[in-house]
JSON list of C-alpha atoms in Angstrom, two decimals:
[
{"chain": "N", "resi": 272, "resn": "UNK", "atom": "CA", "xyz": [37.46, 62.19, 96.54]},
{"chain": "N", "resi": 273, "resn": "UNK", "atom": "CA", "xyz": [39.56, 65.11, 98.09]},
{"chain": "N", "resi": 274, "resn": "UNK", "atom": "CA", "xyz": [38.13, 67.48, 100.17]},
{"chain": "N", "resi": 275, "resn": "UNK", "atom": "CA", "xyz": [38.88, 71.25, 99.58]},
{"chain": "N", "resi": 276, "resn": "UNK", "atom": "CA", "xyz": [41.01, 73.03, 101.61]},
{"chain": "N", "resi": 277, "resn": "UNK", "atom": "CA", "xyz": [40.04, 76.72, 102.45]},
{"chain": "N", "resi": 278, "resn": "UNK", "atom": "CA", "xyz": [41.75, 79.45, 103.96]},
{"chain": "N", "resi": 279, "resn": "UNK", "atom": "CA", "xyz": [39.77, 81.70, 105.86]},
{"chain": "N", "resi": 280, "resn": "UNK", "atom": "CA", "xyz": [39.68, 86.11, 106.67]},
{"chain": "N", "resi": 281, "resn": "UNK", "atom": "CA", "xyz": [38.97, 88.54, 109.07]},
{"chain": "N", "resi": 282, "resn": "UNK", "atom": "CA", "xyz": [37.09, 91.36, 107.82]},
{"chain": "N", "resi": 283, "resn": "UNK", "atom": "CA", "xyz": [36.42, 94.62, 107.36]},
{"chain": "N", "resi": 284, "resn": "UNK", "atom": "CA", "xyz": [39.63, 96.65, 108.37]},
{"chain": "N", "resi": 285, "resn": "UNK", "atom": "CA", "xyz": [40.07, 100.24, 107.56]},
{"chain": "N", "resi": 286, "resn": "UNK", "atom": "CA", "xyz": [40.72, 99.96, 103.43]},
{"chain": "N", "resi": 287, "resn": "UNK", "atom": "CA", "xyz": [42.74, 103.45, 103.26]},
{"chain": "N", "resi": 288, "resn": "UNK", "atom": "CA", "xyz": [41.17, 106.97, 103.87]},
{"chain": "N", "resi": 289, "resn": "UNK", "atom": "CA", "xyz": [40.35, 107.34, 100.08]},
{"chain": "N", "resi": 290, "resn": "UNK", "atom": "CA", "xyz": [36.86, 105.01, 100.64]},
{"chain": "N", "resi": 291, "resn": "UNK", "atom": "CA", "xyz": [33.71, 106.49, 102.21]},
{"chain": "N", "resi": 292, "resn": "UNK", "atom": "CA", "xyz": [32.71, 105.87, 105.34]},
{"chain": "N", "resi": 293, "resn": "UNK", "atom": "CA", "xyz": [29.96, 106.17, 107.42]},
{"chain": "N", "resi": 294, "resn": "UNK", "atom": "CA", "xyz": [29.24, 107.89, 111.00]},
{"chain": "N", "resi": 295, "resn": "UNK", "atom": "CA", "xyz": [29.64, 105.19, 114.06]},
{"chain": "N", "resi": 296, "resn": "UNK", "atom": "CA", "xyz": [26.07, 103.40, 114.45]},
{"chain": "N", "resi": 297, "resn": "UNK", "atom": "CA", "xyz": [24.68, 104.63, 117.57]},
{"chain": "N", "resi": 298, "resn": "UNK", "atom": "CA", "xyz": [21.54, 105.15, 119.47]},
{"chain": "N", "resi": 299, "resn": "UNK", "atom": "CA", "xyz": [20.09, 107.12, 117.00]},
{"chain": "N", "resi": 300, "resn": "UNK", "atom": "CA", "xyz": [20.23, 104.26, 114.67]},
{"chain": "N", "resi": 301, "resn": "UNK", "atom": "CA", "xyz": [19.29, 101.32, 116.54]},
{"chain": "N", "resi": 302, "resn": "UNK", "atom": "CA", "xyz": [17.85, 100.63, 120.76]},
{"chain": "N", "resi": 303, "resn": "UNK", "atom": "CA", "xyz": [20.99, 98.73, 121.53]},
{"chain": "N", "resi": 304, "resn": "UNK", "atom": "CA", "xyz": [23.75, 99.42, 118.78]},
{"chain": "N", "resi": 305, "resn": "UNK", "atom": "CA", "xyz": [26.29, 96.96, 120.63]},
{"chain": "N", "resi": 306, "resn": "UNK", "atom": "CA", "xyz": [23.78, 94.56, 119.30]},
{"chain": "N", "resi": 307, "resn": "UNK", "atom": "CA", "xyz": [25.02, 94.88, 115.62]},
{"chain": "N", "resi": 308, "resn": "UNK", "atom": "CA", "xyz": [28.68, 93.13, 117.23]},
{"chain": "N", "resi": 309, "resn": "UNK", "atom": "CA", "xyz": [26.88, 90.71, 118.60]},
{"chain": "N", "resi": 310, "resn": "UNK", "atom": "CA", "xyz": [25.47, 88.35, 115.68]},
{"chain": "N", "resi": 311, "resn": "UNK", "atom": "CA", "xyz": [22.32, 88.72, 116.66]},
{"chain": "N", "resi": 312, "resn": "UNK", "atom": "CA", "xyz": [19.29, 89.47, 114.54]},
{"chain": "N", "resi": 313, "resn": "UNK", "atom": "CA", "xyz": [18.41, 93.49, 114.62]},
{"chain": "N", "resi": 314, "resn": "UNK", "atom": "CA", "xyz": [16.31, 93.70, 111.97]},
{"chain": "N", "resi": 315, "resn": "UNK", "atom": "CA", "xyz": [13.29, 94.24, 113.76]},
{"chain": "N", "resi": 316, "resn": "UNK", "atom": "CA", "xyz": [14.66, 97.45, 115.09]},
{"chain": "N", "resi": 317, "resn": "UNK", "atom": "CA", "xyz": [16.42, 98.16, 111.66]},
{"chain": "N", "resi": 318, "resn": "UNK", "atom": "CA", "xyz": [14.08, 99.96, 109.60]},
{"chain": "N", "resi": 319, "resn": "UNK", "atom": "CA", "xyz": [14.66, 100.75, 105.69]},
{"chain": "N", "resi": 320, "resn": "UNK", "atom": "CA", "xyz": [14.26, 104.19, 106.32]},
{"chain": "N", "resi": 321, "resn": "UNK", "atom": "CA", "xyz": [17.18, 104.31, 109.13]},
{"chain": "N", "resi": 322, "resn": "UNK", "atom": "CA", "xyz": [19.28, 107.07, 108.02]},
{"chain": "N", "resi": 323, "resn": "UNK", "atom": "CA", "xyz": [22.89, 107.00, 108.13]},
{"chain": "N", "resi": 324, "resn": "UNK", "atom": "CA", "xyz": [25.42, 109.61, 107.15]},
{"chain": "N", "resi": 325, "resn": "UNK", "atom": "CA", "xyz": [29.01, 109.85, 105.53]},
{"chain": "N", "resi": 326, "resn": "UNK", "atom": "CA", "xyz": [32.00, 110.85, 108.05]},
{"chain": "N", "resi": 327, "resn": "UNK", "atom": "CA", "xyz": [33.02, 114.55, 108.57]},
{"chain": "N", "resi": 328, "resn": "UNK", "atom": "CA", "xyz": [36.53, 112.51, 107.51]},
{"chain": "N", "resi": 329, "resn": "UNK", "atom": "CA", "xyz": [34.78, 110.47, 105.04]},
{"chain": "N", "resi": 330, "resn": "UNK", "atom": "CA", "xyz": [37.15, 109.52, 101.56]},
{"chain": "N", "resi": 331, "resn": "UNK", "atom": "CA", "xyz": [35.80, 110.80, 97.81]},
{"chain": "N", "resi": 332, "resn": "UNK", "atom": "CA", "xyz": [35.28, 106.80, 96.60]},
{"chain": "N", "resi": 333, "resn": "UNK", "atom": "CA", "xyz": [31.94, 104.91, 97.04]},
{"chain": "N", "resi": 334, "resn": "UNK", "atom": "CA", "xyz": [32.86, 101.11, 96.27]},
{"chain": "N", "resi": 335, "resn": "UNK", "atom": "CA", "xyz": [31.40, 97.75, 97.21]},
{"chain": "N", "resi": 336, "resn": "UNK", "atom": "CA", "xyz": [32.50, 97.78, 100.66]},
{"chain": "N", "resi": 337, "resn": "UNK", "atom": "CA", "xyz": [32.02, 101.05, 102.57]},
{"chain": "N", "resi": 338, "resn": "UNK", "atom": "CA", "xyz": [33.61, 101.78, 106.09]},
{"chain": "N", "resi": 339, "resn": "UNK", "atom": "CA", "xyz": [32.67, 102.07, 109.39]},
{"chain": "N", "resi": 340, "resn": "UNK", "atom": "CA", "xyz": [34.84, 102.88, 112.64]},
{"chain": "N", "resi": 341, "resn": "UNK", "atom": "CA", "xyz": [32.33, 99.90, 114.16]},
{"chain": "N", "resi": 342, "resn": "UNK", "atom": "CA", "xyz": [33.05, 97.56, 112.09]},
{"chain": "N", "resi": 343, "resn": "UNK", "atom": "CA", "xyz": [30.41, 96.84, 110.26]},
{"chain": "N", "resi": 344, "resn": "UNK", "atom": "CA", "xyz": [30.01, 95.20, 106.82]},
{"chain": "N", "resi": 345, "resn": "UNK", "atom": "CA", "xyz": [27.84, 97.83, 104.82]},
{"chain": "N", "resi": 346, "resn": "UNK", "atom": "CA", "xyz": [28.11, 96.54, 100.82]},
{"chain": "N", "resi": 347, "resn": "UNK", "atom": "CA", "xyz": [26.35, 97.21, 97.52]},
{"chain": "N", "resi": 348, "resn": "UNK", "atom": "CA", "xyz": [23.43, 95.12, 96.22]},
{"chain": "N", "resi": 349, "resn": "UNK", "atom": "CA", "xyz": [25.28, 93.24, 94.16]},
{"chain": "N", "resi": 350, "resn": "UNK", "atom": "CA", "xyz": [27.68, 91.58, 96.59]},
{"chain": "N", "resi": 351, "resn": "UNK", "atom": "CA", "xyz": [24.70, 91.30, 98.57]},
{"chain": "N", "resi": 352, "resn": "UNK", "atom": "CA", "xyz": [23.09, 89.02, 95.37]},
{"chain": "N", "resi": 353, "resn": "UNK", "atom": "CA", "xyz": [26.65, 87.56, 95.32]},
{"chain": "N", "resi": 354, "resn": "UNK", "atom": "CA", "xyz": [26.45, 86.16, 99.08]},
{"chain": "N", "resi": 355, "resn": "UNK", "atom": "CA", "xyz": [23.40, 84.59, 98.72]},
{"chain": "N", "resi": 356, "resn": "UNK", "atom": "CA", "xyz": [23.69, 83.04, 95.28]},
{"chain": "N", "resi": 357, "resn": "UNK", "atom": "CA", "xyz": [26.78, 82.00, 97.14]},
{"chain": "N", "resi": 358, "resn": "UNK", "atom": "CA", "xyz": [25.02, 80.26, 100.18]},
{"chain": "N", "resi": 359, "resn": "UNK", "atom": "CA", "xyz": [24.97, 82.88, 102.68]},
{"chain": "N", "resi": 360, "resn": "UNK", "atom": "CA", "xyz": [21.26, 82.85, 103.26]},
{"chain": "N", "resi": 361, "resn": "UNK", "atom": "CA", "xyz": [18.80, 85.16, 104.51]},
{"chain": "N", "resi": 362, "resn": "UNK", "atom": "CA", "xyz": [18.98, 82.33, 107.50]},
{"chain": "N", "resi": 363, "resn": "UNK", "atom": "CA", "xyz": [22.78, 82.61, 107.76]},
{"chain": "N", "resi": 364, "resn": "UNK", "atom": "CA", "xyz": [22.66, 86.73, 107.96]},
{"chain": "N", "resi": 365, "resn": "UNK", "atom": "CA", "xyz": [20.37, 89.56, 107.48]},
{"chain": "N", "resi": 366, "resn": "UNK", "atom": "CA", "xyz": [20.74, 92.03, 104.44]},
{"chain": "N", "resi": 367, "resn": "UNK", "atom": "CA", "xyz": [19.25, 95.11, 105.96]},
{"chain": "N", "resi": 368, "resn": "UNK", "atom": "CA", "xyz": [19.14, 98.38, 103.31]},
{"chain": "N", "resi": 369, "resn": "UNK", "atom": "CA", "xyz": [19.45, 102.33, 105.02]},
{"chain": "N", "resi": 370, "resn": "UNK", "atom": "CA", "xyz": [19.59, 105.65, 103.48]},
{"chain": "N", "resi": 371, "resn": "UNK", "atom": "CA", "xyz": [22.99, 106.91, 102.68]},
{"chain": "N", "resi": 372, "resn": "UNK", "atom": "CA", "xyz": [23.08, 110.48, 103.35]},
{"chain": "N", "resi": 373, "resn": "UNK", "atom": "CA", "xyz": [26.26, 112.49, 102.32]},
{"chain": "N", "resi": 374, "resn": "UNK", "atom": "CA", "xyz": [27.89, 115.18, 104.50]},
{"chain": "N", "resi": 375, "resn": "UNK", "atom": "CA", "xyz": [25.55, 117.86, 103.93]},
{"chain": "N", "resi": 376, "resn": "UNK", "atom": "CA", "xyz": [23.11, 115.76, 104.09]},
{"chain": "N", "resi": 377, "resn": "UNK", "atom": "CA", "xyz": [21.99, 114.75, 100.56]},
{"chain": "N", "resi": 378, "resn": "UNK", "atom": "CA", "xyz": [20.67, 111.32, 100.02]},
{"chain": "N", "resi": 379, "resn": "UNK", "atom": "CA", "xyz": [23.12, 109.39, 97.72]},
{"chain": "N", "resi": 380, "resn": "UNK", "atom": "CA", "xyz": [22.08, 107.33, 95.35]},
{"chain": "N", "resi": 381, "resn": "UNK", "atom": "CA", "xyz": [24.31, 104.47, 95.93]},
{"chain": "N", "resi": 382, "resn": "UNK", "atom": "CA", "xyz": [22.18, 101.37, 97.48]},
{"chain": "N", "resi": 383, "resn": "UNK", "atom": "CA", "xyz": [24.14, 100.28, 100.26]},
{"chain": "N", "resi": 384, "resn": "UNK", "atom": "CA", "xyz": [23.28, 97.31, 102.69]},
{"chain": "N", "resi": 385, "resn": "UNK", "atom": "CA", "xyz": [24.30, 96.42, 106.51]},
{"chain": "N", "resi": 386, "resn": "UNK", "atom": "CA", "xyz": [25.16, 92.71, 106.87]},
{"chain": "N", "resi": 387, "resn": "UNK", "atom": "CA", "xyz": [24.82, 90.94, 109.54]},
{"chain": "N", "resi": 388, "resn": "UNK", "atom": "CA", "xyz": [26.18, 87.72, 110.01]},
{"chain": "N", "resi": 389, "resn": "UNK", "atom": "CA", "xyz": [23.91, 85.80, 112.65]},
{"chain": "N", "resi": 390, "resn": "UNK", "atom": "CA", "xyz": [25.91, 82.00, 112.23]},
{"chain": "N", "resi": 391, "resn": "UNK", "atom": "CA", "xyz": [28.45, 81.34, 115.41]},
{"chain": "N", "resi": 392, "resn": "UNK", "atom": "CA", "xyz": [31.03, 78.62, 115.58]},
{"chain": "N", "resi": 393, "resn": "UNK", "atom": "CA", "xyz": [33.02, 78.05, 118.69]},
{"chain": "N", "resi": 394, "resn": "UNK", "atom": "CA", "xyz": [36.68, 77.75, 116.61]},
{"chain": "N", "resi": 395, "resn": "UNK", "atom": "CA", "xyz": [39.16, 80.01, 118.14]},
{"chain": "N", "resi": 396, "resn": "UNK", "atom": "CA", "xyz": [42.34, 77.93, 118.38]},
{"chain": "N", "resi": 397, "resn": "UNK", "atom": "CA", "xyz": [43.59, 78.84, 122.38]},
{"chain": "N", "resi": 398, "resn": "UNK", "atom": "CA", "xyz": [46.90, 77.16, 121.92]},
{"chain": "N", "resi": 399, "resn": "UNK", "atom": "CA", "xyz": [47.92, 78.94, 118.65]},
{"chain": "N", "resi": 400, "resn": "UNK", "atom": "CA", "xyz": [46.45, 82.58, 119.08]},
{"chain": "N", "resi": 401, "resn": "UNK", "atom": "CA", "xyz": [47.93, 85.53, 120.55]},
{"chain": "N", "resi": 402, "resn": "UNK", "atom": "CA", "xyz": [45.49, 87.33, 123.19]},
{"chain": "N", "resi": 403, "resn": "UNK", "atom": "CA", "xyz": [43.96, 88.24, 126.29]},
{"chain": "N", "resi": 404, "resn": "UNK", "atom": "CA", "xyz": [41.67, 87.14, 128.58]},
{"chain": "N", "resi": 405, "resn": "UNK", "atom": "CA", "xyz": [39.75, 88.98, 131.29]},
{"chain": "N", "resi": 406, "resn": "UNK", "atom": "CA", "xyz": [40.94, 88.42, 134.28]},
{"chain": "N", "resi": 407, "resn": "UNK", "atom": "CA", "xyz": [38.50, 86.39, 137.42]},
{"chain": "N", "resi": 408, "resn": "UNK", "atom": "CA", "xyz": [37.02, 89.13, 138.38]},
{"chain": "N", "resi": 409, "resn": "UNK", "atom": "CA", "xyz": [36.06, 90.85, 135.60]},
{"chain": "N", "resi": 410, "resn": "UNK", "atom": "CA", "xyz": [34.86, 87.68, 133.48]},
{"chain": "N", "resi": 411, "resn": "UNK", "atom": "CA", "xyz": [30.67, 87.37, 133.38]},
{"chain": "N", "resi": 412, "resn": "UNK", "atom": "CA", "xyz": [30.76, 83.40, 134.12]},
{"chain": "N", "resi": 413, "resn": "UNK", "atom": "CA", "xyz": [33.20, 82.06, 136.61]},
{"chain": "N", "resi": 414, "resn": "UNK", "atom": "CA", "xyz": [35.47, 79.30, 135.29]},
{"chain": "N", "resi": 415, "resn": "UNK", "atom": "CA", "xyz": [34.95, 80.34, 131.75]},
{"chain": "N", "resi": 416, "resn": "UNK", "atom": "CA", "xyz": [37.61, 81.67, 129.45]},
{"chain": "N", "resi": 417, "resn": "UNK", "atom": "CA", "xyz": [36.45, 85.22, 128.14]},
{"chain": "N", "resi": 418, "resn": "UNK", "atom": "CA", "xyz": [38.66, 86.79, 125.75]},
{"chain": "N", "resi": 419, "resn": "UNK", "atom": "CA", "xyz": [39.06, 90.19, 126.36]},
{"chain": "N", "resi": 420, "resn": "UNK", "atom": "CA", "xyz": [41.72, 91.35, 123.11]},
{"chain": "N", "resi": 421, "resn": "UNK", "atom": "CA", "xyz": [43.12, 89.15, 120.04]},
{"chain": "N", "resi": 422, "resn": "UNK", "atom": "CA", "xyz": [46.06, 89.96, 119.24]},
{"chain": "N", "resi": 423, "resn": "UNK", "atom": "CA", "xyz": [46.94, 87.23, 116.41]},
{"chain": "N", "resi": 424, "resn": "UNK", "atom": "CA", "xyz": [43.84, 84.74, 115.33]},
{"chain": "N", "resi": 425, "resn": "UNK", "atom": "CA", "xyz": [43.87, 81.19, 114.45]},
{"chain": "N", "resi": 426, "resn": "UNK", "atom": "CA", "xyz": [40.84, 78.52, 114.07]},
{"chain": "N", "resi": 427, "resn": "UNK", "atom": "CA", "xyz": [40.61, 75.04, 114.71]},
{"chain": "N", "resi": 428, "resn": "UNK", "atom": "CA", "xyz": [38.94, 74.53, 110.95]},
{"chain": "N", "resi": 429, "resn": "UNK", "atom": "CA", "xyz": [37.90, 71.01, 112.26]},
{"chain": "N", "resi": 430, "resn": "UNK", "atom": "CA", "xyz": [35.00, 72.94, 114.41]},
{"chain": "N", "resi": 431, "resn": "UNK", "atom": "CA", "xyz": [33.77, 74.92, 111.03]},
{"chain": "N", "resi": 432, "resn": "UNK", "atom": "CA", "xyz": [30.98, 73.28, 108.68]},
{"chain": "N", "resi": 433, "resn": "UNK", "atom": "CA", "xyz": [31.51, 73.04, 105.63]},
{"chain": "N", "resi": 434, "resn": "UNK", "atom": "CA", "xyz": [29.13, 75.22, 104.23]},
{"chain": "N", "resi": 435, "resn": "UNK", "atom": "CA", "xyz": [30.16, 78.44, 106.38]},
{"chain": "N", "resi": 436, "resn": "UNK", "atom": "CA", "xyz": [31.45, 80.97, 104.19]},
{"chain": "N", "resi": 437, "resn": "UNK", "atom": "CA", "xyz": [31.05, 84.06, 106.46]},
{"chain": "N", "resi": 438, "resn": "UNK", "atom": "CA", "xyz": [30.22, 83.77, 110.17]},
{"chain": "N", "resi": 439, "resn": "UNK", "atom": "CA", "xyz": [31.25, 84.84, 113.68]},
{"chain": "N", "resi": 440, "resn": "UNK", "atom": "CA", "xyz": [33.67, 83.76, 116.11]},
{"chain": "N", "resi": 441, "resn": "UNK", "atom": "CA", "xyz": [31.73, 82.16, 119.31]},
{"chain": "N", "resi": 442, "resn": "UNK", "atom": "CA", "xyz": [34.19, 83.20, 121.66]},
{"chain": "N", "resi": 443, "resn": "UNK", "atom": "CA", "xyz": [34.54, 86.72, 120.15]},
{"chain": "N", "resi": 444, "resn": "UNK", "atom": "CA", "xyz": [31.47, 87.28, 118.01]},
{"chain": "N", "resi": 445, "resn": "UNK", "atom": "CA", "xyz": [32.67, 90.73, 116.75]},
{"chain": "N", "resi": 446, "resn": "UNK", "atom": "CA", "xyz": [35.20, 88.54, 115.04]},
{"chain": "N", "resi": 447, "resn": "UNK", "atom": "CA", "xyz": [33.95, 87.86, 111.58]},
{"chain": "N", "resi": 448, "resn": "UNK", "atom": "CA", "xyz": [35.57, 85.88, 109.18]},
{"chain": "N", "resi": 449, "resn": "UNK", "atom": "CA", "xyz": [35.04, 84.88, 105.29]},
{"chain": "N", "resi": 450, "resn": "UNK", "atom": "CA", "xyz": [35.95, 81.88, 103.28]},
{"chain": "N", "resi": 451, "resn": "UNK", "atom": "CA", "xyz": [38.68, 81.97, 100.53]},
{"chain": "N", "resi": 452, "resn": "UNK", "atom": "CA", "xyz": [35.98, 80.91, 97.86]},
{"chain": "N", "resi": 453, "resn": "UNK", "atom": "CA", "xyz": [33.37, 83.43, 98.69]},
{"chain": "N", "resi": 454, "resn": "UNK", "atom": "CA", "xyz": [36.14, 86.16, 98.77]},
{"chain": "N", "resi": 455, "resn": "UNK", "atom": "CA", "xyz": [37.41, 84.94, 95.58]},
{"chain": "N", "resi": 456, "resn": "UNK", "atom": "CA", "xyz": [33.96, 85.13, 93.98]},
{"chain": "N", "resi": 457, "resn": "UNK", "atom": "CA", "xyz": [33.91, 88.85, 95.08]},
{"chain": "N", "resi": 458, "resn": "UNK", "atom": "CA", "xyz": [37.27, 89.28, 93.26]},
{"chain": "N", "resi": 459, "resn": "UNK", "atom": "CA", "xyz": [36.48, 87.34, 90.01]},
{"chain": "N", "resi": 460, "resn": "UNK", "atom": "CA", "xyz": [33.08, 89.46, 89.93]},
{"chain": "N", "resi": 461, "resn": "UNK", "atom": "CA", "xyz": [35.12, 92.44, 90.44]},
{"chain": "N", "resi": 462, "resn": "UNK", "atom": "CA", "xyz": [32.99, 93.51, 93.66]},
{"chain": "N", "resi": 463, "resn": "UNK", "atom": "CA", "xyz": [35.81, 93.41, 96.29]},
{"chain": "N", "resi": 464, "resn": "UNK", "atom": "CA", "xyz": [35.99, 97.10, 96.19]},
{"chain": "N", "resi": 465, "resn": "UNK", "atom": "CA", "xyz": [36.97, 99.03, 99.04]},
{"chain": "N", "resi": 466, "resn": "UNK", "atom": "CA", "xyz": [37.01, 95.63, 100.72]},
{"chain": "N", "resi": 467, "resn": "UNK", "atom": "CA", "xyz": [40.06, 94.84, 103.51]},
{"chain": "N", "resi": 468, "resn": "UNK", "atom": "CA", "xyz": [40.46, 91.48, 104.69]},
{"chain": "N", "resi": 469, "resn": "UNK", "atom": "CA", "xyz": [42.97, 90.11, 106.83]},
{"chain": "N", "resi": 470, "resn": "UNK", "atom": "CA", "xyz": [44.79, 85.96, 106.66]},
{"chain": "N", "resi": 471, "resn": "UNK", "atom": "CA", "xyz": [45.08, 84.54, 110.24]},
{"chain": "N", "resi": 472, "resn": "UNK", "atom": "CA", "xyz": [47.73, 84.75, 111.88]},
{"chain": "N", "resi": 473, "resn": "UNK", "atom": "CA", "xyz": [48.19, 88.54, 111.08]},
{"chain": "N", "resi": 474, "resn": "UNK", "atom": "CA", "xyz": [47.78, 91.28, 113.63]},
{"chain": "N", "resi": 475, "resn": "UNK", "atom": "CA", "xyz": [44.34, 92.62, 113.74]},
{"chain": "N", "resi": 476, "resn": "UNK", "atom": "CA", "xyz": [44.11, 95.98, 113.69]}
]
């Protein structure tokens, strides 16, 4: 039997100024907000009553994905349900509700959750990617290649488990990837509004 080949995309990226966007997540939302970019569990510190406010520059459109400058995945309840039905279980990602307020401080009726992918796989392709490393003086672990910036990303697909549909790059956990079949499922259900992804090999912005 021929094994199905999938492609991968990075997410989320700037969807355009018309999409609703929140203020950055800060210490008001989490004791250590940087952890949302590390792929570690944060649910114990992120209460459902946490208030997140729209940015002063927010667009008017409320879509299934809304934007934040800290590149977190903020998605509707319907998206979260599709992800879980598609195999992105609560063991693989946290689904954390919050209270969304508009620019005037009024609670919005739309329900969104912060999706925090927990899976991390060391699949960065050092040969085919374009990137910059920290210098030996800047690196935290001597003798280990530590990535400072990724300009173009390629991955070693043979290092990605067969059941991984939403995960982080272990060498640079702020980079999140979605598999093509999960992305196709979103599109088929019309749940990809506001989602901007980039194929591998393109410039990461």
